[in-house]
Amino acid sequence: MKLDISSHGRVKVPHGCHISVQTGGVTKTAKFNGECSICLPDNLTEEHLEVELYQRLGTFTIPLTGSLDKEISRIVAEQSHAEGIELEVSAVPALEPQMPQTAPGQSLFGYFEFCSGAPQTQFAVISQDVALRERVHTPRMLVFTDVGEEIDDEAALWLLCQHFRANPNMEVDVVFVTGVPMQRATRWATILNSQADGKTNPVKLHYLSGPQSDRHMRYRTWADADQLRQADMSNIIQLPFDGGEYSVVLQLSPLGGFSDNFESPPTGSAGALSRIVGQDQAAELLHIVVGGVGSTNFPRDDLHLGFQAELEKKGFTLVHVEKSNYMNWEKDMFSTFPPKLVELVLDDEWNKAVGRIPPFVANLFVRFRVNTLVNYDVVDRAYEAFDVDHRSNPNYQKATKWWSSVADQVQQMVREGYIRKSREADDKQGTNAYGNGPVSEMIKGTNISWESLLSRGCIRDILGASKLSETSISCQTVDAVMELAVLLMTSKLLRIYAFNRFVSGRDPDIGQLEAYLSGTKTTAPLDFRNFPELHGDISSIQKEVVGNPMYDPTGMLIAIVAMSANTAQIGTMVDKLKQSAELISVNERVAAMKAAYNKSSPDSLVDRFFGRHATKQKTRPSELARRILVLTDAGEEADNEAALWLLRVCLDAVDNVEVDVVFTAGKPSLRSMRWARILNSQKHLPHVSRISYFAGPESTRPMRHQIGLDENVLKEAGMDDLAIFEGGCYRMVLQASPLAGFSDDFSNPPDGPEGALGYISLQGEKSGKPAYIVVGEEGSANFPKDKLHLDFKAMLEKQGFTAIHVNQENYVHWSGGILDFMPSALVNVVLQDEWSKAVGRIQPSAGTLFTRFRVNTSVNYDVVTRACSSFEASREGDGNLEKAHHWWRTVSNKVKKHIDERYVAMSRAHDSTAGHFGNPKVSSKVQGMEKSWRAAMSEKCVNDIKAAANLSETALLDMCVDDIMALAVLNITGGLLRLYAFTAFDAGLEPNTETCLQYVNGSMSNPPLDFYQFPRLFGDISSTKKEVLGNPMYDTSAMLVALCLFSASPDQRDIIIQKLQAGKEWLSPGTRAALALAAFQSADFRAVLASMGEDASFTALTEEPDIVSSM
């Protein structure tokens, strides 16, 4: 009998819990983080089961070498109330190794597993990852993985996790190997933590660490204990791999770091390979390697050949999974993936598309085939999707024209960089060189010609872009044809780049491409790491490059099938693999892979290999429901979507409220896309019929981030039939965007969405103070002082709406705590958006001089310098940090010169034509204000400038505004560029000084210090990106006010409105932050406020009846 136990209800199960099930003389215990399965004998006679839920207190380790006489250990507490607990353990040597007499799990302390000859044993208090193993036969698999190299490493582990949900009766040890295993484990943990339905690791899936090696990690991720703990993988630090019993060993990586001494292996994980033994009762013992002998995973060296011989000596049969059994990625496989895994897959596949095989790697034959066939078709597919989506966009024509202007220059760089280096590499091969003959010749050592390798798409494009014919191509040399293929791929990619810049209101810059086209001292020409980062949502383009082979998932699928197959079936599998024959057809393999990702049963998967073979309806608003109108320009900043998420979360528990959300400004259908993707990442959430989505009129306003239209995404989110907004009756209007595109004729409004504002009216009576809430003051981005906005406000006030502007006095700010209660898809958008704000300075022509001064010396200053300081503190002692500081000292004077001559000079020129604040001393008062320029600076900025220039307070007050702003901008820029330099050195590269100076200097068409020009970082710095959180949440703050107003009693509403209209705080900053955090958790507002004690600005509200219950 199998018990499936899962948590239910709104209260989350605490971290570190275990379930104990007892009946008669049988006790079973399992780790419980929200769900688990427990198997019991079928012949139970008792009428009841006793189920107990325990919470782990902590862990400790004791040595078992020699005698153990009253060892006293303090546990590593995981609960605050367990701090200081000490346990006394006494032990005497047993006459022979023996198992404890108690049933597994009967003791909270688990049991010892004594292994003959083992020097020590790990001991834990309710150990989290050491499963209580049944004495009945459970097939066990060992997986070696180098997560962080290519994304199919992670995709293979996700396939394993999905299969565990269909087959909990297997047991697997996953060992992270090569490089720094903790970093590889952290990358996998971030994927597990992005699951929408919680983190529920299977009980019998264990994560272990192998030995370190000097192998570099392709996608560098720094070890993060918090990520490991959140993914229930924290015990990996205490559980180094030390061998074990297995029926299948799956090798998805090389084994660097392990010892090749199998005769006298060392202790610890380095010698663990020699302690792998075959599992009794296994149908067959298999050693499965992805890739052939001589491949990346199985080099011909003493370690790998010795490991093969060691396992064969113990009864394992070696098989290699090679090209004949691989299958390619398909987009619909992503439907079961966590959001983070989808993001990483797309990034990895995109990197393969924009990066050419290095000109000195492999041989000329491989380079020619990859560039004219494999990669060519991938890039062509992506560009075709881009072409279909954007051909009618004026920026498409601008990108094409720009490419024509730089094509000759790019071809020269390709020829002198990539092609020349490829020729030099081939010439060095001596007698093994392939030469540079015509492509009609046969390739040395084969019976095929060079031209037979060209894809049809490559031939088509060469004929279209040159004067060559199909017959004259044959006369071209190998290098000439490869040059054309590489140039054509590059032209497609650079047109996508140029379009991305034009869409964002910037111009493409050939200077930014030099490192990519020509390479640097430490990177080859056309290396993906030097391709400029594209901004906005380019997933529709990225998905089209999906199609490379799935190496590790193929190996995992075969291993999973082998775990459930019988002896005869495994024999058939071994015979075919040894002959490099297909196990089943490619279409059948793809179908089996998709089935496995969808948790197909083990028997079903075995059968596939061996034979046997409601549309969502929108509900219109009820006449009794109170109605809210939300006008949003979603897609500008992550705060837009955060406000919608807050509304979505709070509406789940609220009766009698319906909401119309109208996407406005620019192209409304595109603005809806990012929100649709966030909704689709939360497949476990029910559709909320009380939110209806509409499209406002189109306008010429550009979107800050590029995103493509995908009808399938909108359909999945229930937004495919986005209705045209034509007005309506509302109790509240929340304006979180400007109104561009609407008509300003309210006396005789036109039909259609343009005149919709004129058809908005008050729902019900004027009593109760219906509200018109605007994000920002008059004159801000959302409310320019023009006829349209002023007349719209006057019309609503005439109907009885009370106008309220939510300004900077009442904003809440981003924090890591809020992110914990958001979908990972939204978190990714937030981190990217906040990072863009951190690396990009406010434009020198934006706002007024006072605004620029305040942002650079206070708002942005504190956020960015805090993040950079935290990053450097976490890398203290790292040699690469020292190198980054040294590099900065060599470029800082040039950077300062560019800041003075470009950013500050442009800011001064703008002030001379608009604002006219002048360049006074910072001790003087700001024109039109009661406070001084010095008062606008943060104390951290003041102290940093004083320390850097050795200034007294008097000397600082005597400095001019421009000089102070220049020093502040220099400090911010220095911290960011040191961070970039560290990631470059850490990746084994040199920082690109020219790219950094282009970022600082800008260009004729791009402003200085623009986030679009910031150099691409290497490795995963997501933890650092979280440090730049702290900017205001504009729309979310207004949504919080709206929800409280809509829920409050008349007296409470009066208090809130009076404070907001007076420009005063309606809550203190701390209380606002706590209330926002509670709101994102769907908490009871009144209960949360009451628990905080009295707040002088809001005492009256905490004394009123429940704020939320009436919503």
Coordinates of C-alpha atoms in Angstrom, one line a residue, residues 380-640:
D380 CA 18.3 31.1 -40.7
R381 CA 15.3 29.8 -38.8
A382 CA 15.6 32.5 -36.1
Y383 CA 15.9 35.2 -38.7
E384 CA 12.9 33.9 -40.7
A385 CA 10.8 34.2 -37.5
F386 CA 12.1 37.7 -36.9
D387 CA 11.4 38.7 -40.5
V388 CA 7.8 37.5 -40.4
D389 CA 7.1 39.3 -37.1
H390 CA 8.7 42.6 -38.0
R391 CA 8.9 43.1 -41.7
S392 CA 6.2 45.8 -41.7
N393 CA 7.9 47.7 -38.8
P394 CA 9.7 50.9 -39.9
N395 CA 12.6 49.9 -37.7
Y396 CA 13.1 46.8 -39.8
Q397 CA 13.8 48.9 -42.8
K398 CA 16.2 51.1 -40.7
A399 CA 18.0 48.0 -39.6
T400 CA 18.4 46.7 -43.1
K401 CA 19.6 50.1 -44.3
W402 CA 22.1 50.2 -41.4
W403 CA 23.4 46.7 -42.3
S404 CA 24.0 47.9 -45.9
S405 CA 26.1 50.7 -44.6
V406 CA 28.5 48.5 -42.6
A407 CA 28.4 45.2 -44.7
D408 CA 31.8 45.8 -46.4
Q409 CA 33.4 46.7 -43.1
V410 CA 32.0 43.6 -41.4
Q411 CA 33.1 41.3 -44.3
Q412 CA 36.6 42.6 -44.0
M413 CA 36.7 41.9 -40.3
V414 CA 35.3 38.4 -40.8
R415 CA 37.9 37.7 -43.4
E416 CA 40.9 39.1 -41.4
G417 CA 39.7 37.6 -38.2
Y418 CA 37.7 34.4 -38.3
I419 CA 38.7 33.1 -41.8
R420 CA 42.4 33.9 -41.5
K421 CA 42.7 32.2 -38.1
S422 CA 40.9 29.2 -39.4
R423 CA 43.3 29.0 -42.3
E424 CA 46.3 29.3 -40.0
A425 CA 44.9 26.6 -37.8
D426 CA 44.5 24.2 -40.8
D427 CA 48.0 25.0 -42.2
K428 CA 49.5 24.0 -38.9
Q429 CA 48.2 20.5 -39.3
G430 CA 51.0 19.7 -41.8
T431 CA 50.2 16.5 -43.7
N432 CA 46.8 16.3 -41.9
A433 CA 45.7 19.7 -43.3
Y434 CA 42.7 19.8 -45.5
G435 CA 43.9 22.7 -47.7
N436 CA 41.9 25.3 -49.5
G437 CA 40.9 23.7 -52.7
P438 CA 37.6 24.2 -54.6
V439 CA 34.5 22.9 -52.8
S440 CA 33.8 20.5 -55.6
E441 CA 36.7 18.4 -54.4
M442 CA 36.3 15.3 -52.1
I443 CA 37.1 15.9 -48.5
K444 CA 40.3 14.2 -47.5
G445 CA 39.6 10.8 -45.9
T446 CA 35.9 10.7 -47.0
N447 CA 33.9 10.0 -50.1
I448 CA 31.9 13.2 -50.0
S449 CA 32.6 16.7 -51.4
W450 CA 32.7 19.9 -49.5
E451 CA 29.8 21.4 -51.4
S452 CA 27.6 18.4 -50.5
L453 CA 27.7 19.7 -46.9
L454 CA 26.0 23.0 -47.7
S455 CA 22.4 23.3 -46.5
R456 CA 19.8 24.3 -49.0
G457 CA 19.3 27.5 -47.0
C458 CA 23.0 28.4 -47.2
I459 CA 23.1 27.8 -51.0
R460 CA 19.9 29.9 -51.5
D461 CA 21.4 32.8 -49.6
I462 CA 24.8 32.6 -51.3
L463 CA 23.1 32.8 -54.7
G464 CA 20.9 35.7 -53.6
A465 CA 23.7 37.7 -52.0
S466 CA 26.4 37.2 -54.8
K467 CA 26.8 36.9 -58.5
L468 CA 27.5 33.2 -58.2
S469 CA 25.4 30.5 -59.8
E470 CA 24.9 26.9 -58.6
T471 CA 27.6 25.8 -61.0
S472 CA 30.1 28.5 -60.2
I473 CA 29.8 27.8 -56.5
S474 CA 31.7 24.6 -57.2
C475 CA 34.7 26.6 -58.3
Q476 CA 34.9 28.6 -55.1
T477 CA 37.5 27.7 -52.5
V478 CA 36.6 26.2 -49.1
D479 CA 37.6 29.4 -47.3
A480 CA 35.7 31.6 -49.7
V481 CA 32.4 29.6 -49.3
M482 CA 32.8 29.5 -45.5
E483 CA 33.5 33.2 -45.5
L484 CA 30.2 33.8 -47.3
A485 CA 28.3 31.5 -45.0
V486 CA 29.7 33.2 -41.8
L487 CA 29.1 36.6 -43.3
L488 CA 25.5 35.8 -44.1
M489 CA 24.8 34.4 -40.6
T490 CA 26.4 37.5 -39.1
S491 CA 24.3 39.8 -41.3
K492 CA 21.1 38.2 -40.0
L493 CA 22.2 38.5 -36.4
L494 CA 23.4 42.1 -36.7
R495 CA 20.1 43.1 -38.3
I496 CA 18.3 41.7 -35.3
Y497 CA 20.7 43.6 -33.1
A498 CA 20.2 46.8 -35.0
F499 CA 16.4 46.4 -34.9
N500 CA 16.6 45.9 -31.1
R501 CA 18.5 49.2 -30.8
F502 CA 16.2 51.2 -33.1
V503 CA 13.0 49.9 -31.3
S504 CA 14.5 51.1 -28.0
G505 CA 15.1 54.6 -29.4
R506 CA 18.9 54.0 -29.7
D507 CA 21.1 53.6 -32.8
P508 CA 23.3 50.5 -33.5
D509 CA 27.0 51.2 -32.9
I510 CA 29.6 49.4 -35.0
G511 CA 32.1 50.2 -32.4
Q512 CA 30.2 48.1 -29.9
L513 CA 30.6 45.1 -32.3
E514 CA 34.4 45.2 -32.8
A515 CA 35.1 42.8 -29.9
Y516 CA 32.6 40.4 -31.3
L517 CA 33.7 40.5 -34.9
S518 CA 37.4 40.6 -34.4
G519 CA 37.9 38.9 -31.0
T520 CA 40.1 40.1 -28.2
K521 CA 43.3 39.0 -26.6
T522 CA 41.4 36.3 -24.7
T523 CA 38.4 35.5 -27.0
A524 CA 38.1 34.3 -30.5
P525 CA 36.4 36.2 -33.3
L526 CA 32.6 35.8 -33.2
D527 CA 32.6 34.5 -29.6
F528 CA 29.0 34.6 -28.1
R529 CA 30.3 36.3 -25.0
N530 CA 31.1 39.4 -27.0
F531 CA 27.8 39.6 -28.8
P532 CA 25.9 42.7 -27.5
E533 CA 23.1 41.9 -25.1
L534 CA 19.7 42.3 -26.6
H535 CA 17.1 44.0 -24.4
G536 CA 13.4 43.4 -24.1
D537 CA 11.6 40.1 -24.6
I538 CA 13.3 38.3 -27.6
S539 CA 12.0 34.9 -26.6
S540 CA 10.0 34.5 -29.8
I541 CA 13.2 34.8 -31.7
Q542 CA 15.2 32.7 -29.3
K543 CA 12.7 29.8 -29.5
E544 CA 13.4 29.6 -33.3
V545 CA 17.0 28.7 -32.7
V546 CA 15.9 25.7 -30.6
G547 CA 16.9 22.6 -32.4
N548 CA 20.3 21.5 -31.3
P549 CA 20.8 17.9 -30.1
M550 CA 19.7 16.9 -26.6
Y551 CA 22.8 14.9 -25.5
D552 CA 22.3 14.4 -21.8
P553 CA 18.5 14.1 -21.8
T554 CA 18.9 11.3 -24.4
G555 CA 21.3 9.4 -22.1
M556 CA 18.9 10.0 -19.1
L557 CA 15.9 8.7 -21.0
I558 CA 17.8 5.5 -21.9
A559 CA 19.0 5.1 -18.3
I560 CA 15.5 5.5 -17.0
V561 CA 14.2 2.9 -19.4
A562 CA 17.0 0.5 -18.4
M563 CA 16.1 0.9 -14.7
S564 CA 12.6 -0.6 -15.4
A565 CA 13.5 -3.1 -18.3
N566 CA 13.9 -6.8 -17.8
T567 CA 17.1 -8.8 -18.6
A568 CA 16.1 -9.6 -22.2
Q569 CA 15.1 -6.0 -22.9
I570 CA 18.4 -4.7 -21.5
G571 CA 20.3 -7.2 -23.6
T572 CA 18.6 -5.9 -26.8
M573 CA 19.4 -2.3 -25.7
V574 CA 23.1 -3.2 -25.1
D575 CA 23.4 -5.0 -28.5
K576 CA 22.0 -2.0 -30.4
L577 CA 24.1 0.6 -28.5
K578 CA 27.3 -1.3 -29.0
Q579 CA 26.6 -1.3 -32.8
S580 CA 25.7 2.4 -32.7
A581 CA 22.3 1.5 -34.0
E582 CA 19.0 3.3 -33.3
L583 CA 17.1 1.9 -30.4
I584 CA 13.9 3.3 -32.0
S585 CA 13.2 5.7 -34.8
V586 CA 13.8 9.4 -34.2
N587 CA 10.1 10.2 -34.2
E588 CA 9.5 7.5 -31.6
R589 CA 12.4 8.8 -29.5
V590 CA 10.9 12.3 -29.5
A591 CA 7.5 11.0 -28.6
A592 CA 9.1 9.0 -25.7
M593 CA 11.0 12.1 -24.5
K594 CA 7.9 14.2 -24.4
A595 CA 6.0 11.4 -22.6
A596 CA 8.8 11.1 -20.0
Y597 CA 8.7 14.9 -19.4
N598 CA 5.0 14.6 -18.9
K599 CA 5.6 11.9 -16.1
S600 CA 4.7 8.8 -18.2
S601 CA 4.8 5.6 -16.2
P602 CA 7.9 3.3 -16.3
D603 CA 6.0 0.5 -18.0
S604 CA 4.7 2.9 -20.6
L605 CA 8.3 4.1 -21.4
V606 CA 9.5 0.6 -21.6
D607 CA 6.7 -0.3 -24.0
R608 CA 7.7 2.6 -26.3
F609 CA 11.2 1.2 -26.6
F610 CA 10.5 -2.5 -26.7
G611 CA 6.9 -2.8 -28.1
R612 CA 3.4 -3.9 -26.8
H613 CA 2.3 -1.4 -27.7
A614 CA -12.5 24.0 -21.8
T615 CA -12.1 27.1 -23.4
K616 CA -12.1 29.9 -20.8
Q617 CA -15.2 32.1 -21.0
K618 CA -15.2 35.7 -19.9
T619 CA -18.0 36.7 -17.7
R620 CA -19.3 40.2 -18.0
P621 CA -19.6 42.3 -14.8
S622 CA -22.4 41.7 -12.4
E623 CA -24.7 44.7 -11.9
L624 CA -24.1 44.3 -8.1
A625 CA -20.2 44.1 -8.3
R626 CA -18.2 47.2 -7.6
R627 CA -15.9 47.9 -10.5
I628 CA -12.4 49.2 -10.9
L629 CA -10.7 50.5 -14.1
V630 CA -6.9 50.1 -14.3
L631 CA -5.1 51.9 -17.1
T632 CA -1.6 50.4 -17.5
D633 CA 1.4 50.7 -19.8
A634 CA 2.7 47.2 -18.8
G635 CA 6.0 46.5 -20.4
E636 CA 7.7 49.7 -19.4
E637 CA 8.9 48.7 -15.9
A638 CA 8.5 45.6 -13.9
D639 CA 6.6 47.6 -11.4
N640 CA 3.7 47.7 -13.9

